[in-house]
């Protein structure tokens, strides 16, 4: 099991790191982007290994990505999207999307409909987690700034 975790961690780090290069993330924060993607994917992968549904696991992984993105954004004085976009890359359901298109092209519309619902659900869970964390963060920051001194 430990070797699989290492392979998953390394491959998710590399994918987020190089996707950061593709979307022109500044060089000085590429390591942070890779770490964000790795943390999100490893948390989701471990949960899936424990039997949690893929949608819930990706949702929780996206929460990790969003928290780390906010942290690195504050630390480096950059927008959180600098870290969010490469960070969620390992979580994006690319294989599921490919299988969906393949099922429709092959004429298996029943399978295609099931896969499209799964792909859409995973995609929505990623977006929902990122938005949810951002809204809660802004709410708590606003509440903390209103606190009397």
PDB file of C-alpha atoms in Angstrom:
ATOM      1  CA  UNK A   1       0.000   0.000   0.000  1.00  0.00           C
ATOM      2  CA  UNK A   2       2.799   2.457   0.835  1.00  0.00           C
ATOM      3  CA  UNK A   3       4.315   2.235  -2.674  1.00  0.00           C
ATOM      4  CA  UNK A   4       0.925   3.010  -4.216  1.00  0.00           C
ATOM      5  CA  UNK A   5       0.606   6.093  -1.997  1.00  0.00           C
ATOM      6  CA  UNK A   6       4.037   7.265  -3.109  1.00  0.00           C
ATOM      7  CA  UNK A   7       3.173   6.761  -6.795  1.00  0.00           C
ATOM      8  CA  UNK A   8      -0.159   8.568  -6.352  1.00  0.00           C
ATOM      9  CA  UNK A   9       1.497  11.438  -4.473  1.00  0.00           C
ATOM     10  CA  UNK A  10       4.308  11.856  -6.977  1.00  0.00           C
ATOM     11  CA  UNK A  11       2.081  11.662 -10.058  1.00  0.00           C
ATOM     12  CA  UNK A  12      -0.473  14.116  -8.652  1.00  0.00           C
ATOM     13  CA  UNK A  13       2.310  16.542  -7.667  1.00  0.00           C
ATOM     14  CA  UNK A  14       3.856  16.344 -11.132  1.00  0.00           C
ATOM     15  CA  UNK A  15       0.520  16.784 -12.917  1.00  0.00           C
ATOM     16  CA  UNK A  16      -0.428  19.867 -10.879  1.00  0.00           C
ATOM     17  CA  UNK A  17       3.103  21.279 -11.181  1.00  0.00           C
ATOM     18  CA  UNK A  18       3.209  20.945 -14.973  1.00  0.00           C
ATOM     19  CA  UNK A  19      -0.361  22.140 -15.397  1.00  0.00           C
ATOM     20  CA  UNK A  20       0.768  25.216 -13.473  1.00  0.00           C
ATOM     21  CA  UNK A  21       3.452  25.713 -16.129  1.00  0.00           C
ATOM     22  CA  UNK A  22       0.830  25.362 -18.885  1.00  0.00           C
ATOM     23  CA  UNK A  23      -1.401  28.048 -17.333  1.00  0.00           C
ATOM     24  CA  UNK A  24       1.572  30.390 -16.749  1.00  0.00           C
ATOM     25  CA  UNK A  25       1.771  30.301 -12.966  1.00  0.00           C
ATOM     26  CA  UNK A  26       4.816  32.261 -11.724  1.00  0.00           C
ATOM     27  CA  UNK A  27       7.844  29.995 -11.280  1.00  0.00           C
ATOM     28  CA  UNK A  28       8.320  30.874  -7.635  1.00  0.00           C
ATOM     29  CA  UNK A  29       4.988  29.259  -6.671  1.00  0.00           C
ATOM     30  CA  UNK A  30       5.003  26.176  -8.911  1.00  0.00           C
ATOM     31  CA  UNK A  31       6.048  23.980  -5.988  1.00  0.00           C
ATOM     32  CA  UNK A  32       3.060  25.297  -4.007  1.00  0.00           C
ATOM     33  CA  UNK A  33       0.756  24.439  -6.923  1.00  0.00           C
ATOM     34  CA  UNK A  34       2.171  20.922  -7.084  1.00  0.00           C
ATOM     35  CA  UNK A  35       1.793  20.482  -3.341  1.00  0.00           C
ATOM     36  CA  UNK A  36      -1.798  21.754  -3.463  1.00  0.00           C
ATOM     37  CA  UNK A  37      -2.714  19.279  -6.200  1.00  0.00           C
ATOM     38  CA  UNK A  38      -0.958  16.458  -4.377  1.00  0.00           C
ATOM     39  CA  UNK A  39      -2.722  17.169  -1.078  1.00  0.00           C
ATOM     40  CA  UNK A  40      -6.122  17.310  -2.754  1.00  0.00           C
ATOM     41  CA  UNK A  41      -5.619  14.120  -4.741  1.00  0.00           C
ATOM     42  CA  UNK A  42      -4.065  12.098  -1.902  1.00  0.00           C
ATOM     43  CA  UNK A  43      -6.918  12.990   0.448  1.00  0.00           C
ATOM     44  CA  UNK A  44      -9.484  11.978  -2.187  1.00  0.00           C
ATOM     45  CA  UNK A  45      -7.584   8.826  -3.139  1.00  0.00           C
ATOM     46  CA  UNK A  46      -7.217   7.648   0.462  1.00  0.00           C
ATOM     47  CA  UNK A  47     -10.925   8.212   1.063  1.00  0.00           C
ATOM     48  CA  UNK A  48     -11.782   6.212  -2.075  1.00  0.00           C
ATOM     49  CA  UNK A  49      -9.513   3.396  -0.845  1.00  0.00           C
ATOM     50  CA  UNK A  50     -11.513   3.423   2.392  1.00  0.00           C
ATOM     51  CA  UNK A  51     -14.766   2.952   0.481  1.00  0.00           C
ATOM     52  CA  UNK A  52     -16.048   6.534   0.342  1.00  0.00           C
ATOM     53  CA  UNK A  53     -17.882   7.370  -2.886  1.00  0.00           C
ATOM     54  CA  UNK A  54     -15.831   9.122  -5.544  1.00  0.00           C
ATOM     55  CA  UNK A  55     -18.063  12.192  -5.511  1.00  0.00           C
ATOM     56  CA  UNK A  56     -17.707  12.726  -1.746  1.00  0.00           C
ATOM     57  CA  UNK A  57     -13.969  11.952  -1.847  1.00  0.00           C
ATOM     58  CA  UNK A  58     -13.366  14.480  -4.631  1.00  0.00           C
ATOM     59  CA  UNK A  59     -15.497  17.020  -2.752  1.00  0.00           C
ATOM     60  CA  UNK A  60     -13.312  16.635   0.353  1.00  0.00           C
ATOM     61  CA  UNK A  61     -10.144  16.713  -1.761  1.00  0.00           C
ATOM     62  CA  UNK A  62     -11.357  19.951  -3.345  1.00  0.00           C
ATOM     63  CA  UNK A  63     -11.901  21.389   0.116  1.00  0.00           C
ATOM     64  CA  UNK A  64      -8.231  20.657   0.863  1.00  0.00           C
ATOM     65  CA  UNK A  65      -7.230  22.317  -2.414  1.00  0.00           C
ATOM     66  CA  UNK A  66      -9.314  25.382  -1.628  1.00  0.00           C
ATOM     67  CA  UNK A  67      -7.928  25.781   1.901  1.00  0.00           C
ATOM     68  CA  UNK A  68      -4.361  25.406   0.680  1.00  0.00           C
ATOM     69  CA  UNK A  69      -5.020  27.815  -2.190  1.00  0.00           C
ATOM     70  CA  UNK A  70      -6.213  30.479   0.219  1.00  0.00           C
ATOM     71  CA  UNK A  71      -3.219  29.853   2.478  1.00  0.00           C
ATOM     72  CA  UNK A  72      -0.678  30.068  -0.364  1.00  0.00           C
ATOM     73  CA  UNK A  73      -2.482  33.078  -1.854  1.00  0.00           C
ATOM     74  CA  UNK A  74      -2.140  34.986   1.406  1.00  0.00           C
ATOM     75  CA  UNK A  75       1.445  33.843   1.912  1.00  0.00           C
ATOM     76  CA  UNK A  76       2.546  34.812  -1.613  1.00  0.00           C
ATOM     77  CA  UNK A  77       0.172  37.770  -2.110  1.00  0.00           C
ATOM     78  CA  UNK A  78      -1.429  36.292  -5.200  1.00  0.00           C
ATOM     79  CA  UNK A  79      -4.991  35.397  -6.173  1.00  0.00           C
ATOM     80  CA  UNK A  80      -6.250  32.036  -4.892  1.00  0.00           C
ATOM     81  CA  UNK A  81      -7.042  30.959  -8.454  1.00  0.00           C
ATOM     82  CA  UNK A  82      -3.286  30.837  -9.071  1.00  0.00           C
ATOM     83  CA  UNK A  83      -3.285  27.745  -6.849  1.00  0.00           C
ATOM     84  CA  UNK A  84      -6.875  26.515  -7.314  1.00  0.00           C
ATOM     85  CA  UNK A  85      -6.653  25.878 -11.031  1.00  0.00           C
ATOM     86  CA  UNK A  86      -3.539  23.669 -11.040  1.00  0.00           C
ATOM     87  CA  UNK A  87      -4.563  22.218  -7.660  1.00  0.00           C
ATOM     88  CA  UNK A  88      -7.848  20.752  -8.865  1.00  0.00           C
ATOM     89  CA  UNK A  89      -6.316  19.385 -12.059  1.00  0.00           C
ATOM     90  CA  UNK A  90      -5.612  15.917 -10.573  1.00  0.00           C
ATOM     91  CA  UNK A  91      -9.226  15.756  -9.339  1.00  0.00           C
ATOM     92  CA  UNK A  92     -10.893  16.575 -12.665  1.00  0.00           C
ATOM     93  CA  UNK A  93     -12.803  13.531 -13.981  1.00  0.00           C
ATOM     94  CA  UNK A  94     -11.026  13.262 -17.330  1.00  0.00           C
ATOM     95  CA  UNK A  95     -11.282   9.492 -17.636  1.00  0.00           C
ATOM     96  CA  UNK A  96     -14.976   9.577 -16.771  1.00  0.00           C
ATOM     97  CA  UNK A  97     -15.554  12.253 -19.433  1.00  0.00           C
ATOM     98  CA  UNK A  98     -13.679  10.153 -22.000  1.00  0.00           C
ATOM     99  CA  UNK A  99     -15.700   7.058 -21.072  1.00  0.00           C
ATOM    100  CA  UNK A 100     -18.915   9.086 -21.386  1.00  0.00           C
ATOM    101  CA  UNK A 101     -18.091  10.260 -24.897  1.00  0.00           C
ATOM    102  CA  UNK A 102     -16.900   6.775 -25.840  1.00  0.00           C
ATOM    103  CA  UNK A 103     -20.178   5.225 -24.652  1.00  0.00           C
ATOM    104  CA  UNK A 104     -22.245   7.680 -26.701  1.00  0.00           C
ATOM    105  CA  UNK A 105     -20.075   7.214 -29.795  1.00  0.00           C
ATOM    106  CA  UNK A 106     -20.356   3.428 -29.406  1.00  0.00           C
ATOM    107  CA  UNK A 107     -24.145   3.721 -29.224  1.00  0.00           C
ATOM    108  CA  UNK A 108     -24.464   2.596 -25.595  1.00  0.00           C
ATOM    109  CA  UNK A 109     -26.745   5.431 -24.534  1.00  0.00           C
ATOM    110  CA  UNK A 110     -27.801   3.881 -21.227  1.00  0.00           C
ATOM    111  CA  UNK A 111     -24.183   3.573 -20.068  1.00  0.00           C
ATOM    112  CA  UNK A 112     -23.457   7.033 -21.470  1.00  0.00           C
ATOM    113  CA  UNK A 113     -26.259   8.612 -19.466  1.00  0.00           C
ATOM    114  CA  UNK A 114     -25.023   6.988 -16.265  1.00  0.00           C
ATOM    115  CA  UNK A 115     -21.481   8.132 -16.921  1.00  0.00           C
ATOM    116  CA  UNK A 116     -22.525  11.668 -17.807  1.00  0.00           C
ATOM    117  CA  UNK A 117     -24.386  11.974 -14.495  1.00  0.00           C
ATOM    118  CA  UNK A 118     -21.300  10.714 -12.633  1.00  0.00           C
ATOM    119  CA  UNK A 119     -18.950  13.055 -14.517  1.00  0.00           C
ATOM    120  CA  UNK A 120     -21.226  16.017 -13.992  1.00  0.00           C
ATOM    121  CA  UNK A 121     -21.637  15.207 -10.290  1.00  0.00           C
ATOM    122  CA  UNK A 122     -17.875  15.055  -9.754  1.00  0.00           C
ATOM    123  CA  UNK A 123     -17.400  18.337 -11.609  1.00  0.00           C
ATOM    124  CA  UNK A 124     -20.102  20.055  -9.581  1.00  0.00           C
ATOM    125  CA  UNK A 125     -18.625  18.731  -6.331  1.00  0.00           C
ATOM    126  CA  UNK A 126     -15.268  20.316  -7.222  1.00  0.00           C
ATOM    127  CA  UNK A 127     -16.852  23.681  -7.971  1.00  0.00           C
ATOM    128  CA  UNK A 128     -19.111  23.542  -4.921  1.00  0.00           C
ATOM    129  CA  UNK A 129     -16.237  22.771  -2.549  1.00  0.00           C
ATOM    130  CA  UNK A 130     -14.107  25.631  -3.855  1.00  0.00           C
ATOM    131  CA  UNK A 131     -16.952  28.142  -3.697  1.00  0.00           C
ATOM    132  CA  UNK A 132     -18.085  26.924  -0.279  1.00  0.00           C
ATOM    133  CA  UNK A 133     -14.636  27.299   1.299  1.00  0.00           C
ATOM    134  CA  UNK A 134     -14.153  30.725  -0.281  1.00  0.00           C
ATOM    135  CA  UNK A 135     -17.536  31.965   0.979  1.00  0.00           C
ATOM    136  CA  UNK A 136     -16.944  30.657   4.500  1.00  0.00           C
ATOM    137  CA  UNK A 137     -13.450  32.135   4.543  1.00  0.00           C
ATOM    138  CA  UNK A 138     -14.692  35.561   3.490  1.00  0.00           C
ATOM    139  CA  UNK A 139     -17.541  35.364   6.009  1.00  0.00           C
ATOM    140  CA  UNK A 140     -15.223  34.534   8.907  1.00  0.00           C
ATOM    141  CA  UNK A 141     -12.676  37.168   7.891  1.00  0.00           C
ATOM    142  CA  UNK A 142     -15.447  39.758   7.736  1.00  0.00           C
ATOM    143  CA  UNK A 143     -16.772  38.679  11.138  1.00  0.00           C
ATOM    144  CA  UNK A 144     -13.285  38.820  12.652  1.00  0.00           C
ATOM    145  CA  UNK A 145     -12.705  42.322  11.301  1.00  0.00           C
ATOM    146  CA  UNK A 146     -15.971  43.550  12.897  1.00  0.00           C
ATOM    147  CA  UNK A 147     -15.064  42.183  16.315  1.00  0.00           C
ATOM    148  CA  UNK A 148     -14.596  45.013  18.811  1.00  0.00           C
ATOM    149  CA  UNK A 149     -11.055  45.430  20.046  1.00  0.00           C
TER     150      UNK A 149
END
